[in-house]
Amino acid sequence: MQIVLLVVSLAALACDAPRDPEETLTRVRRGGVLNAGASEDPPFLVRRGDDAVGIEAALIKDFAARNGAHVHWVWGAQETQFRALEKYQLDLVAGAVSAKTLWKKRVAVTRPYLESTTILACRRGVVPPTDLRDVEVAIEDGDPIGAEIEKQHGNVKRMHPLDVNQNVVAGNRTRILGLGYVFVETLQREKRSLATAPGENAFLQALEVFLAQRHDAIANAAGEQP
Amino acid sequence: MKARPRVELPPDVEATFARAMRLEWLSLVLMISTAVLVYATISHSQAMKAVFVEDALSLIPPIAFLITGRIRWRTPNERFPYGYHRSVTIGYLCSAVALLSLGLLILFEALMTLVHREHPSIGVLGLFGHQIWIGWLAYPVLLYSIACEYTMGRMKQPLAKELHDKTLAADGRMNRADWMTGVAAMLGMTGIAFGWWWADAVTAALIAFEIVRDGWENLKEVLTDIMDEVPTKADEEERADWAAKLRDHVRGLDWVRDADVRLREEGNLFTGEVYVVPRTLDRAEERGAELIRSARALDWRFYELELVLVEKL
């Protein structure tokens, strides 16, 4: 029992715990720079020169600002970014990072900050289809939702960029509604997260607490259910 | 085929056994609750994972005891003329193998974590509107687990001794290992909080080592039981002088010139042969039956001893 008491008092002493083994949070706060690996994921994360805009971009900038830092965006291939993150060469990786990413075992992944949905929608004035069989559904080229539409025997029309002149479309809710389409039904859900360097628990805690505070605001901005 | 008779337990042993069954039910419920709580706070901690595996494994001995508790006293029949006592040994074997193999698995994982210098990431959990680092939640959970394991272990030990029950004894020992594991995991979690990433894996390795050692000891013991080893003590405090006691008792009978015994364990019971060089064969059946009866009076564990009359030992 003495050991237990010792452990508890040690824990109480650790008032600034948990700490980062590689001191990420301290470095961000002292140096004023947060190195974020980014890849485009409209409308959440969109590149504007070296800067980024979108809901996710704004979120990361807010978090950095709260810690007295600005974001240094590093654009590139996400696989490379994850490898850099694993070796503490980046502080964070953003851009459609799923809560279930296969990198989960090797880097830290935050709790989902948003459950984004992929929806089926149609142009205003078009009668929504009750069944997708033989219906032409337009999607952004490369959107994995194509598989679901094929499964429901719909005809997938892949295009880039997805425009506003299609009768029936499928894609990310925030984006599709932003194009002026009318919601028909939810096809899939995806939990969105951010990735941080492995074991940097102070940084992870600070980020997760921040994301929890912003949870409802993010959902509102994305037009999703909180 | 002549089956063995049903085991008649003295009323006090019967009562102790019933108490052990109730205790194991309680233990099962408590262990499930700790396993669930620990699972909720694993996050990416290797040490917490080790604690979870150990908690989950500690369900096996109570389950084995509860299942074999229903089977072992069944009346021997044509198909199983020697009765069902060996079911206890099977239950014991299962828990030993589970302990050993999972212990090795955790040990391997913990060492790989150290080799790869993987840092455990532990995030935040929302609880009643508060955002709490999961590492802090691990403390009350581990304290609860330690309290359960400690009490259960302390309660099982005397019962295991009274019943000469090795499953129960192994279970009690496992509880003891488990609460020590809990303490180690608290130290590991404290290490993580201080930013010592290796503390977690080192603790996990120590815990795993303890599980492996426990599994190995149990496996050795159950294998020697299967090999019909002479009865050995189930608990450290138990006295293992049953053979000498029986031999001295038989040697003291007036019609016995010399005697020796050959015993083995069957679950809670001892069985085997009593070899007697008789002085006389007068009323041999009557005297033989009396000898077996008096042996049972000596210790309730003696069951179905065979009297063998021999010329010399």
Coordinates of C-alpha atoms in Angstrom, one line a residue:
Chain A
M1 CA 0.0 0.0 0.0
Q2 CA 2.9 2.3 0.7
I3 CA 3.9 1.9 -3.0
V4 CA 0.4 3.0 -4.1
L5 CA 0.7 6.1 -1.9
L6 CA 4.1 6.8 -3.4
V7 CA 2.7 6.5 -6.9
V8 CA -0.2 8.8 -6.2
S9 CA 1.9 11.4 -4.6
L10 CA 4.4 11.2 -7.5
A11 CA 1.5 11.7 -9.8
A12 CA 0.3 14.7 -7.8
L13 CA 3.8 16.2 -8.0
A14 CA 3.7 15.9 -11.8
C15 CA 1.5 19.0 -12.1
D16 CA 2.6 19.8 -15.6
A17 CA 2.2 16.2 -16.6
P18 CA 1.7 14.6 -19.0
R19 CA 4.9 15.7 -20.6
D20 CA 6.2 15.2 -24.1
P21 CA 9.3 12.9 -24.4
E22 CA 10.4 15.0 -27.4
E23 CA 9.0 18.3 -26.0
T24 CA 6.8 19.2 -29.0
L25 CA 4.4 21.4 -27.1
T26 CA 7.2 23.4 -25.4
R27 CA 9.0 23.8 -28.7
V28 CA 5.8 25.1 -30.4
R29 CA 5.1 27.5 -27.6
R30 CA 8.7 28.8 -27.4
G31 CA 9.5 28.8 -31.1
G32 CA 6.2 30.1 -32.2
V33 CA 5.9 27.7 -35.2
L34 CA 3.7 24.6 -35.6
N35 CA 4.9 22.5 -38.5
A36 CA 1.8 20.9 -40.1
G37 CA 1.9 18.5 -43.0
A38 CA -1.0 19.2 -45.2
S39 CA -2.6 17.7 -48.3
E40 CA -5.6 19.2 -50.1
D41 CA -9.0 18.1 -49.1
P42 CA -11.6 20.6 -50.3
P43 CA -13.5 22.2 -48.7
F44 CA -11.8 21.4 -45.4
L45 CA -8.2 22.1 -46.3
V46 CA -7.5 24.0 -49.5
R47 CA -4.1 25.4 -50.6
R48 CA -3.8 29.2 -51.3
G49 CA -0.2 29.7 -52.2
D50 CA 1.7 28.6 -49.1
D51 CA -1.3 29.3 -46.9
A52 CA -4.3 27.1 -46.3
V53 CA -8.0 27.8 -46.0
G54 CA -11.0 25.8 -45.0
I55 CA -12.6 24.5 -41.8
E56 CA -9.7 22.2 -40.9
A57 CA -7.1 24.8 -41.8
A58 CA -8.8 27.4 -39.6
L59 CA -9.0 25.0 -36.8
I60 CA -5.3 24.3 -36.8
K61 CA -4.5 28.0 -37.1
D62 CA -6.7 28.7 -34.1
F63 CA -4.9 26.0 -32.1
A64 CA -1.5 27.3 -33.0
A65 CA -2.6 30.9 -32.2
R66 CA -3.8 29.8 -28.8
N67 CA -0.3 28.5 -28.1
G68 CA 1.3 31.7 -29.4
A69 CA 2.4 30.1 -32.7
H70 CA 1.7 30.4 -36.4
V71 CA 1.3 27.4 -38.7
H72 CA 4.0 26.5 -41.2
W73 CA 2.2 24.4 -43.8
V74 CA 4.2 21.7 -45.4
W75 CA 2.5 20.5 -48.6
G76 CA 3.3 17.1 -50.0
A77 CA 2.5 13.4 -50.1
Q78 CA 0.7 12.2 -47.0
E79 CA 2.6 8.9 -46.7
T80 CA 5.8 10.9 -46.6
Q81 CA 4.3 13.3 -44.0
F82 CA 3.3 10.4 -41.8
R83 CA 6.8 9.0 -41.9
A84 CA 8.2 12.4 -41.0
L85 CA 5.6 12.7 -38.2
E86 CA 6.6 9.3 -36.8
K87 CA 10.2 10.6 -36.6
Y88 CA 9.2 14.0 -35.1
Q89 CA 10.0 16.0 -38.2
L90 CA 6.5 17.4 -38.3
D91 CA 4.2 18.3 -35.4
L92 CA 0.9 17.4 -37.0
V93 CA -0.6 15.9 -40.2
A94 CA -3.9 17.1 -41.6
G95 CA -6.0 16.5 -44.6
A96 CA -8.8 13.9 -44.5
V97 CA -7.0 11.9 -41.8
S98 CA -9.5 9.2 -40.7
A99 CA -9.8 8.2 -37.1
K100 CA -9.2 4.7 -38.4
T101 CA -6.1 5.4 -40.4
L102 CA -3.8 2.5 -40.8
W103 CA -1.1 4.8 -39.3
K104 CA -2.9 4.7 -36.0
K105 CA -0.4 2.2 -34.6
R106 CA 2.7 4.3 -35.4
V107 CA 1.6 7.9 -34.8
A108 CA -0.9 9.4 -32.4
V109 CA -4.4 10.1 -33.8
T110 CA -6.8 12.4 -32.0
R111 CA -10.4 11.5 -31.2
P112 CA -12.6 12.4 -34.2
Y113 CA -13.3 16.1 -34.2
L114 CA -16.0 15.8 -36.8
E115 CA -18.1 13.0 -38.2
S116 CA -18.5 14.0 -41.8
T117 CA -21.0 12.4 -44.0
T118 CA -21.0 11.4 -47.7
I119 CA -24.5 12.2 -49.1
L120 CA -26.6 11.7 -52.1
A121 CA -28.1 14.9 -53.4
C122 CA -29.9 16.3 -56.4
R123 CA -30.3 19.5 -58.3
R124 CA -33.0 21.8 -57.0
G125 CA -36.2 21.0 -58.9
V126 CA -35.2 17.5 -59.8
V127 CA -37.3 14.6 -58.3
P128 CA -35.0 12.7 -55.9
P129 CA -34.5 9.1 -56.9
T130 CA -36.0 6.5 -54.6
D131 CA -33.6 3.8 -55.9
L132 CA -30.2 4.2 -57.5
R133 CA -30.6 1.4 -60.0
D134 CA -29.6 2.7 -63.5
V135 CA -29.6 6.3 -62.2
E136 CA -26.6 8.4 -63.3
V137 CA -24.8 9.7 -60.2
A138 CA -22.0 12.3 -60.7
I139 CA -19.1 12.2 -58.3
E140 CA -15.7 13.8 -58.0
D141 CA -13.1 11.7 -59.9
G142 CA -11.4 9.4 -57.4
D143 CA -14.1 9.6 -54.6
P144 CA -14.4 6.2 -53.0
I145 CA -18.1 6.6 -52.7
G146 CA -18.3 5.3 -56.3
A147 CA -18.1 1.8 -54.9
E148 CA -21.2 2.3 -52.9
I149 CA -23.1 3.7 -55.9
E150 CA -22.0 0.7 -58.0
K151 CA -23.1 -1.6 -55.3
Q152 CA -26.6 0.0 -55.5
H153 CA -26.4 -0.5 -59.3
G154 CA -26.2 3.2 -60.1
N155 CA -24.2 4.5 -63.1
V156 CA -21.2 6.4 -61.8
K157 CA -20.2 9.5 -63.7
R158 CA -16.7 10.7 -62.6
M159 CA -15.7 14.2 -63.3
H160 CA -13.2 16.8 -62.1
P161 CA -14.1 19.2 -60.8
L162 CA -17.7 18.3 -59.8
D163 CA -19.9 21.1 -61.2
V164 CA -23.3 22.5 -60.4
N165 CA -25.1 21.2 -63.5
Q166 CA -25.7 17.5 -62.5
N167 CA -29.0 16.0 -61.7
V168 CA -27.9 13.5 -59.1
V169 CA -24.6 13.8 -57.2
A170 CA -22.8 12.1 -54.3
G171 CA -19.9 13.4 -52.2
N172 CA -19.0 15.0 -49.0
R173 CA -22.0 16.8 -47.5
T174 CA -20.3 20.1 -46.8
R175 CA -19.0 20.3 -50.3
I176 CA -22.1 19.1 -52.1
L177 CA -24.4 21.4 -50.2
G178 CA -21.9 24.2 -50.8
L179 CA -22.5 23.6 -54.6
G180 CA -26.2 24.3 -54.1
Y181 CA -27.5 20.7 -54.3
V182 CA -30.4 19.4 -52.2
F183 CA -29.8 16.7 -49.6
V184 CA -31.5 13.3 -50.4
E185 CA -29.9 10.7 -48.1
T186 CA -26.7 9.9 -46.1
L187 CA -24.6 7.2 -47.8
Q188 CA -21.6 6.9 -45.5
R189 CA -20.0 8.4 -42.4
E190 CA -16.4 9.1 -41.8
K191 CA -14.7 10.2 -38.6
R192 CA -12.2 12.9 -39.2
S193 CA -9.1 13.3 -37.0
L194 CA -5.7 14.9 -36.9
A195 CA -2.5 13.0 -36.5
T196 CA 0.3 14.1 -34.1
A197 CA 3.7 12.7 -33.3
P198 CA 3.7 9.4 -31.4
G199 CA 3.9 9.6 -27.6
E200 CA 3.8 13.4 -27.4
N201 CA 1.1 13.3 -24.8
A202 CA 1.2 16.9 -23.7
F203 CA 0.7 18.1 -27.2
L204 CA -1.9 15.5 -27.9
Q205 CA -3.8 16.4 -24.7
A206 CA -3.7 20.2 -25.6
L207 CA -4.9 19.5 -29.1
E208 CA -7.7 17.1 -28.0
V209 CA -9.0 19.4 -25.3
F210 CA -9.0 22.2 -27.9
L211 CA -10.9 20.1 -30.4
A212 CA -13.4 19.1 -27.8
Q213 CA -14.1 22.8 -27.0
R214 CA -14.6 23.5 -30.7
H215 CA -16.6 20.3 -31.4
D216 CA -20.1 21.9 -31.8
A217 CA -18.7 25.0 -33.7
I218 CA -16.9 22.7 -36.2
A219 CA -20.0 20.6 -36.8
N220 CA -22.0 23.8 -37.4
A221 CA -19.4 25.2 -39.8
A222 CA -19.4 21.9 -41.7
G223 CA -23.2 21.7 -41.7
E224 CA -23.0 18.3 -39.9
Q225 CA -24.8 17.0 -36.9
P226 CA -22.7 17.7 -33.7
Chain B
M1 CA -17.9 -52.9 -15.0
K2 CA -17.6 -51.9 -11.4
A3 CA -17.6 -48.2 -11.0
R4 CA -16.1 -46.5 -8.0
P5 CA -18.6 -45.3 -5.3
R6 CA -19.7 -41.7 -5.0
V7 CA -17.4 -39.5 -3.0
E8 CA -18.8 -38.8 0.4
L9 CA -17.4 -35.5 1.8
P10 CA -17.6 -34.6 5.5
P11 CA -20.2 -31.9 6.1
D12 CA -17.6 -29.2 7.0
V13 CA -15.6 -29.9 3.8
E14 CA -18.9 -29.8 1.8
A15 CA -19.7 -26.4 3.4
T16 CA -16.2 -25.1 2.6
F17 CA -16.5 -26.2 -1.0
A18 CA -19.9 -24.4 -1.3
R19 CA -18.2 -21.3 0.1
A20 CA -15.4 -21.6 -2.4
M21 CA -18.0 -21.9 -5.2
R22 CA -19.7 -18.7 -4.0
L23 CA -16.4 -16.9 -3.7
E24 CA -15.5 -17.9 -7.2
W25 CA -18.8 -16.5 -8.5
L26 CA -18.1 -13.2 -6.8
S27 CA -14.5 -13.3 -8.1
L28 CA -15.8 -13.9 -11.6
V29 CA -18.1 -10.8 -11.4
L30 CA -15.3 -8.6 -9.9
M31 CA -12.7 -9.7 -12.5
I32 CA -15.1 -9.0 -15.4
S33 CA -15.7 -5.5 -14.0
T34 CA -12.0 -4.8 -13.6
A35 CA -11.3 -6.1 -17.1
V36 CA -13.9 -3.9 -18.6
L37 CA -12.7 -0.8 -16.7
V38 CA -9.1 -1.5 -17.6
Y39 CA -10.0 -2.0 -21.2
A40 CA -11.6 1.4 -21.3
T41 CA -8.3 3.0 -20.2
I42 CA -5.8 1.0 -22.3
S43 CA -5.2 3.7 -24.9
H44 CA -1.8 2.9 -26.4
S45 CA -0.2 1.8 -23.2
Q46 CA 1.6 -1.5 -23.3
A47 CA 1.5 -1.8 -19.6
M48 CA -2.3 -1.3 -19.4
K49 CA -2.7 -3.8 -22.2
A50 CA -0.7 -6.3 -20.2
V51 CA -2.9 -5.6 -17.2
F52 CA -6.0 -6.1 -19.3
V53 CA -4.7 -9.4 -20.6
E54 CA -3.9 -10.5 -17.2
D55 CA -7.3 -9.5 -15.8
A56 CA -9.0 -11.2 -18.7
L57 CA -6.9 -14.3 -18.1
S58 CA -7.7 -14.3 -14.4
L59 CA -11.3 -15.1 -15.5
I60 CA -10.1 -18.6 -16.6
P61 CA -9.4 -20.1 -13.2
P62 CA -12.7 -19.1 -11.6
I63 CA -14.5 -20.4 -14.7
A64 CA -12.5 -23.6 -14.6
F65 CA -13.3 -24.0 -10.9
L66 CA -17.0 -23.3 -11.4
I67 CA -17.3 -25.7 -14.3
T68 CA -15.3 -28.5 -12.7
G69 CA -17.0 -27.8 -9.4
R70 CA -20.2 -29.1 -11.1
I71 CA -18.5 -32.1 -12.8
R72 CA -15.9 -33.4 -10.3
W73 CA -18.3 -34.9 -7.7
R74 CA -20.5 -36.7 -10.3
T75 CA -21.0 -40.3 -9.4
P76 CA -18.7 -42.6 -11.4
N77 CA -20.5 -44.7 -13.9
E78 CA -20.0 -47.5 -16.5
R79 CA -18.4 -45.0 -18.9
F80 CA -16.2 -43.2 -16.4
P81 CA -15.6 -45.9 -13.8
Y82 CA -12.9 -43.9 -12.1
G83 CA -15.1 -40.8 -11.7
Y84 CA -14.6 -37.2 -12.8
H85 CA -12.0 -35.9 -10.5
R86 CA -9.4 -35.5 -13.3
S87 CA -11.6 -32.6 -14.7
V88 CA -9.9 -30.5 -12.0
T89 CA -6.6 -31.2 -13.6
I90 CA -7.9 -30.3 -17.0
G91 CA -9.2 -27.0 -15.8
Y92 CA -5.8 -26.4 -14.2
L93 CA -4.0 -27.3 -17.4
C94 CA -6.1 -24.8 -19.4
S95 CA -5.3 -21.9 -17.2
A96 CA -1.6 -22.7 -17.1
V97 CA -1.3 -22.9 -20.9
A98 CA -3.3 -19.7 -21.3
L99 CA -1.1 -17.9 -18.8
L100 CA 2.1 -19.0 -20.4
S101 CA 1.3 -18.3 -24.0
L102 CA -0.2 -14.9 -23.4
G103 CA 2.6 -14.0 -21.1
L104 CA 5.1 -14.8 -23.8
L105 CA 3.1 -12.8 -26.3
I106 CA 3.0 -9.6 -24.1
L107 CA 6.7 -10.0 -23.3
F108 CA 7.6 -10.2 -27.0
E109 CA 5.5 -7.1 -27.8
A110 CA 6.9 -5.1 -24.9
L111 CA 10.5 -5.9 -26.0
M112 CA 9.7 -5.0 -29.6
T113 CA 8.3 -1.7 -28.4
L114 CA 11.6 -1.0 -26.7
V115 CA 13.6 -2.1 -29.6
H116 CA 11.6 0.1 -32.0
R117 CA 11.6 2.9 -29.5
E118 CA 7.9 3.3 -29.9
H119 CA 6.4 6.0 -27.8
P120 CA 3.0 5.3 -26.2
S121 CA 0.4 7.9 -27.2
I122 CA -2.2 8.5 -24.6
G123 CA -5.1 10.8 -25.4
V124 CA -8.0 12.4 -23.7
L125 CA -11.4 11.1 -22.7
G126 CA -14.6 13.1 -22.1
L127 CA -16.2 12.2 -18.8
F128 CA -19.2 14.0 -17.3
G129 CA -18.4 17.1 -19.4
H130 CA -14.7 17.1 -18.4
Q131 CA -11.8 16.4 -20.7
I132 CA -9.4 14.1 -18.8
W133 CA -6.1 12.6 -19.9
I134 CA -6.7 8.8 -20.0
G135 CA -3.4 8.3 -18.0
W136 CA -5.1 9.9 -14.9
L137 CA -8.1 7.7 -15.3
A138 CA -5.9 4.7 -15.2
Y139 CA -5.1 5.4 -11.5
P140 CA -8.6 4.9 -9.9
V141 CA -9.2 2.0 -12.3
L142 CA -6.0 0.3 -11.3
L143 CA -6.6 1.0 -7.6
Y144 CA -10.0 -0.7 -7.9
S145 CA -8.4 -3.6 -9.7
I146 CA -5.7 -3.9 -7.0
A147 CA -8.3 -3.8 -4.2
C148 CA -10.4 -6.6 -5.9
E149 CA -7.4 -8.8 -6.7
Y150 CA -5.9 -8.4 -3.2
T151 CA -9.0 -9.3 -1.3
M152 CA -9.9 -12.2 -3.6
G153 CA -6.4 -13.6 -3.4
R154 CA -6.4 -13.4 0.4
M155 CA -9.8 -15.0 0.7
K156 CA -9.0 -17.9 -1.7
Q157 CA -5.8 -18.9 -0.1
P158 CA -7.1 -20.5 3.1
L159 CA -10.0 -22.2 1.2
A160 CA -7.5 -23.7 -1.3
K161 CA -5.5 -25.1 1.6
E162 CA -8.6 -26.6 3.4
L163 CA -9.9 -28.2 0.2
H164 CA -6.5 -29.2 -1.2
D165 CA -7.6 -27.5 -4.4
K166 CA -4.9 -26.6 -6.9
T167 CA -7.1 -24.7 -9.3
L168 CA -8.2 -22.5 -6.4
A169 CA -4.6 -22.1 -5.2
A170 CA -3.4 -21.2 -8.6
D171 CA -6.3 -18.7 -8.9
G172 CA -5.3 -17.1 -5.6
R173 CA -1.6 -16.9 -6.7
M174 CA -2.8 -15.3 -9.9
N175 CA -4.8 -12.7 -8.0
R176 CA -1.6 -11.9 -6.1
A177 CA 0.4 -11.5 -9.3
D178 CA -2.4 -9.4 -10.6
W179 CA -2.4 -6.8 -7.9
M180 CA 1.3 -6.5 -8.1
T181 CA 0.9 -6.0 -11.8
G182 CA -1.6 -3.2 -11.0
V183 CA 1.0 -1.4 -8.9
A184 CA 3.6 -1.9 -11.6
A185 CA 1.2 -0.4 -14.2
M186 CA 0.7 2.6 -12.0
L187 CA 4.4 3.2 -11.9
G188 CA 4.5 2.8 -15.7
M189 CA 1.8 5.3 -16.2
T190 CA 3.5 7.7 -13.9
G191 CA 6.6 7.3 -16.1
I192 CA 4.6 8.1 -19.2
A193 CA 3.2 11.2 -17.4
F194 CA 6.8 12.3 -16.7
G195 CA 7.6 11.9 -20.4
W196 CA 9.7 8.7 -20.0
W197 CA 8.3 6.8 -22.9
W198 CA 10.3 3.6 -22.1
A199 CA 8.8 3.3 -18.6
D200 CA 5.6 1.8 -20.0
A201 CA 7.3 -0.9 -22.1
V202 CA 9.7 -1.7 -19.3
T203 CA 6.8 -2.2 -16.9
A204 CA 4.9 -4.2 -19.5
A205 CA 7.9 -6.5 -19.9
L206 CA 8.2 -6.9 -16.1
I207 CA 4.5 -7.8 -15.9
A208 CA 4.8 -10.2 -18.8
F209 CA 7.7 -11.8 -17.2
E210 CA 5.7 -12.3 -14.0
I211 CA 2.8 -13.8 -16.1
V212 CA 5.2 -16.2 -17.9
R213 CA 6.8 -17.3 -14.6
D214 CA 3.3 -17.9 -13.1
G215 CA 2.2 -19.8 -16.2
W216 CA 5.4 -21.9 -16.2
E217 CA 5.1 -22.8 -12.5
N218 CA 1.5 -23.8 -13.0
L219 CA 2.2 -25.8 -16.1
K220 CA 5.1 -27.7 -14.4
E221 CA 2.8 -28.5 -11.5
V222 CA -0.1 -29.7 -13.6
L223 CA 2.1 -31.8 -15.8
T224 CA 3.6 -33.5 -12.7
D225 CA 0.0 -34.1 -11.5
I226 CA -0.8 -35.8 -14.8
M227 CA 2.4 -37.8 -14.4
D228 CA 0.8 -39.1 -11.1
E229 CA 3.3 -37.4 -8.9
V230 CA 3.1 -38.2 -5.2
P231 CA 0.5 -35.8 -3.6
T232 CA 2.1 -32.3 -3.2
K233 CA 0.8 -29.3 -1.3
A234 CA -1.6 -27.0 -3.1
D235 CA -0.7 -24.1 -0.9
E236 CA 2.7 -23.2 0.6
E237 CA 1.3 -23.5 4.1
E238 CA -0.3 -26.9 3.6
R239 CA 1.5 -29.9 5.2
A240 CA 2.4 -32.6 2.7
D241 CA 2.9 -35.6 5.0
W242 CA -0.2 -37.6 4.0
A243 CA 1.7 -40.6 2.8
A244 CA 3.8 -40.9 6.0
K245 CA 0.7 -40.4 8.1
L246 CA -1.2 -43.2 6.3
R247 CA 1.8 -45.6 6.3
D248 CA 2.4 -45.1 10.0
H249 CA -1.3 -45.6 10.8
V250 CA -1.4 -48.9 8.8
R251 CA 1.9 -50.1 10.3
G252 CA 0.4 -49.5 13.8
L253 CA -2.4 -52.0 13.2
D254 CA -2.0 -55.3 15.2
W255 CA -2.5 -57.7 12.3
V256 CA 0.0 -55.8 10.1
R257 CA 3.6 -57.0 10.0
D258 CA 4.8 -54.3 7.6
A259 CA 3.1 -51.8 5.3
D260 CA 3.7 -49.1 2.7
V261 CA 1.6 -46.9 0.4
R262 CA 1.6 -45.7 -3.1
L263 CA -0.4 -42.5 -3.6
R264 CA -1.4 -40.1 -6.4
E265 CA -3.6 -37.1 -6.6
E266 CA -7.0 -36.9 -8.4
G267 CA -8.3 -33.4 -8.1
N268 CA -8.9 -32.7 -4.4
L269 CA -8.5 -36.4 -3.5
F270 CA -5.7 -38.9 -3.0
T271 CA -6.0 -42.4 -4.2
G272 CA -3.6 -45.3 -4.6
E273 CA -2.6 -48.6 -3.0
V274 CA -1.9 -49.7 0.5
Y275 CA 0.5 -52.7 0.6
V276 CA 0.3 -54.8 3.7
V277 CA 2.4 -57.8 4.8
P278 CA -0.1 -59.5 7.1
R279 CA 0.7 -61.4 10.3
T280 CA -2.4 -63.4 9.8
L281 CA -5.1 -63.9 7.2
D282 CA -7.7 -64.5 9.8
R283 CA -10.8 -62.4 9.0
A284 CA -8.8 -60.7 6.3
E285 CA -11.9 -59.2 4.5
E286 CA -13.2 -57.7 7.7
R287 CA -9.8 -56.3 8.7
G288 CA -9.2 -54.9 5.3
A289 CA -12.5 -53.1 5.2
E290 CA -11.8 -51.7 8.6
L291 CA -8.4 -50.5 7.5
I292 CA -9.8 -48.5 4.5
R293 CA -12.5 -47.0 6.8
S294 CA -10.0 -45.9 9.3
A295 CA -7.8 -44.4 6.6
R296 CA -10.8 -42.3 5.5
A297 CA -11.3 -41.2 9.1
L298 CA -7.6 -40.2 9.1
D299 CA -8.1 -37.7 6.3
W300 CA -11.2 -37.1 4.1
R301 CA -8.9 -36.8 1.0
F302 CA -8.2 -40.6 1.0
Y303 CA -10.6 -42.1 -1.6
E304 CA -10.8 -45.6 -3.0
L305 CA -7.6 -46.8 -1.5
E306 CA -6.9 -50.4 -2.7
L307 CA -5.6 -52.9 -0.1
V308 CA -3.0 -55.2 -1.5
L309 CA -1.8 -58.1 0.6
V310 CA 1.8 -59.0 -0.3
E311 CA 4.4 -61.5 0.8
K312 CA 7.0 -58.9 1.2
L313 CA 7.4 -55.2 0.4

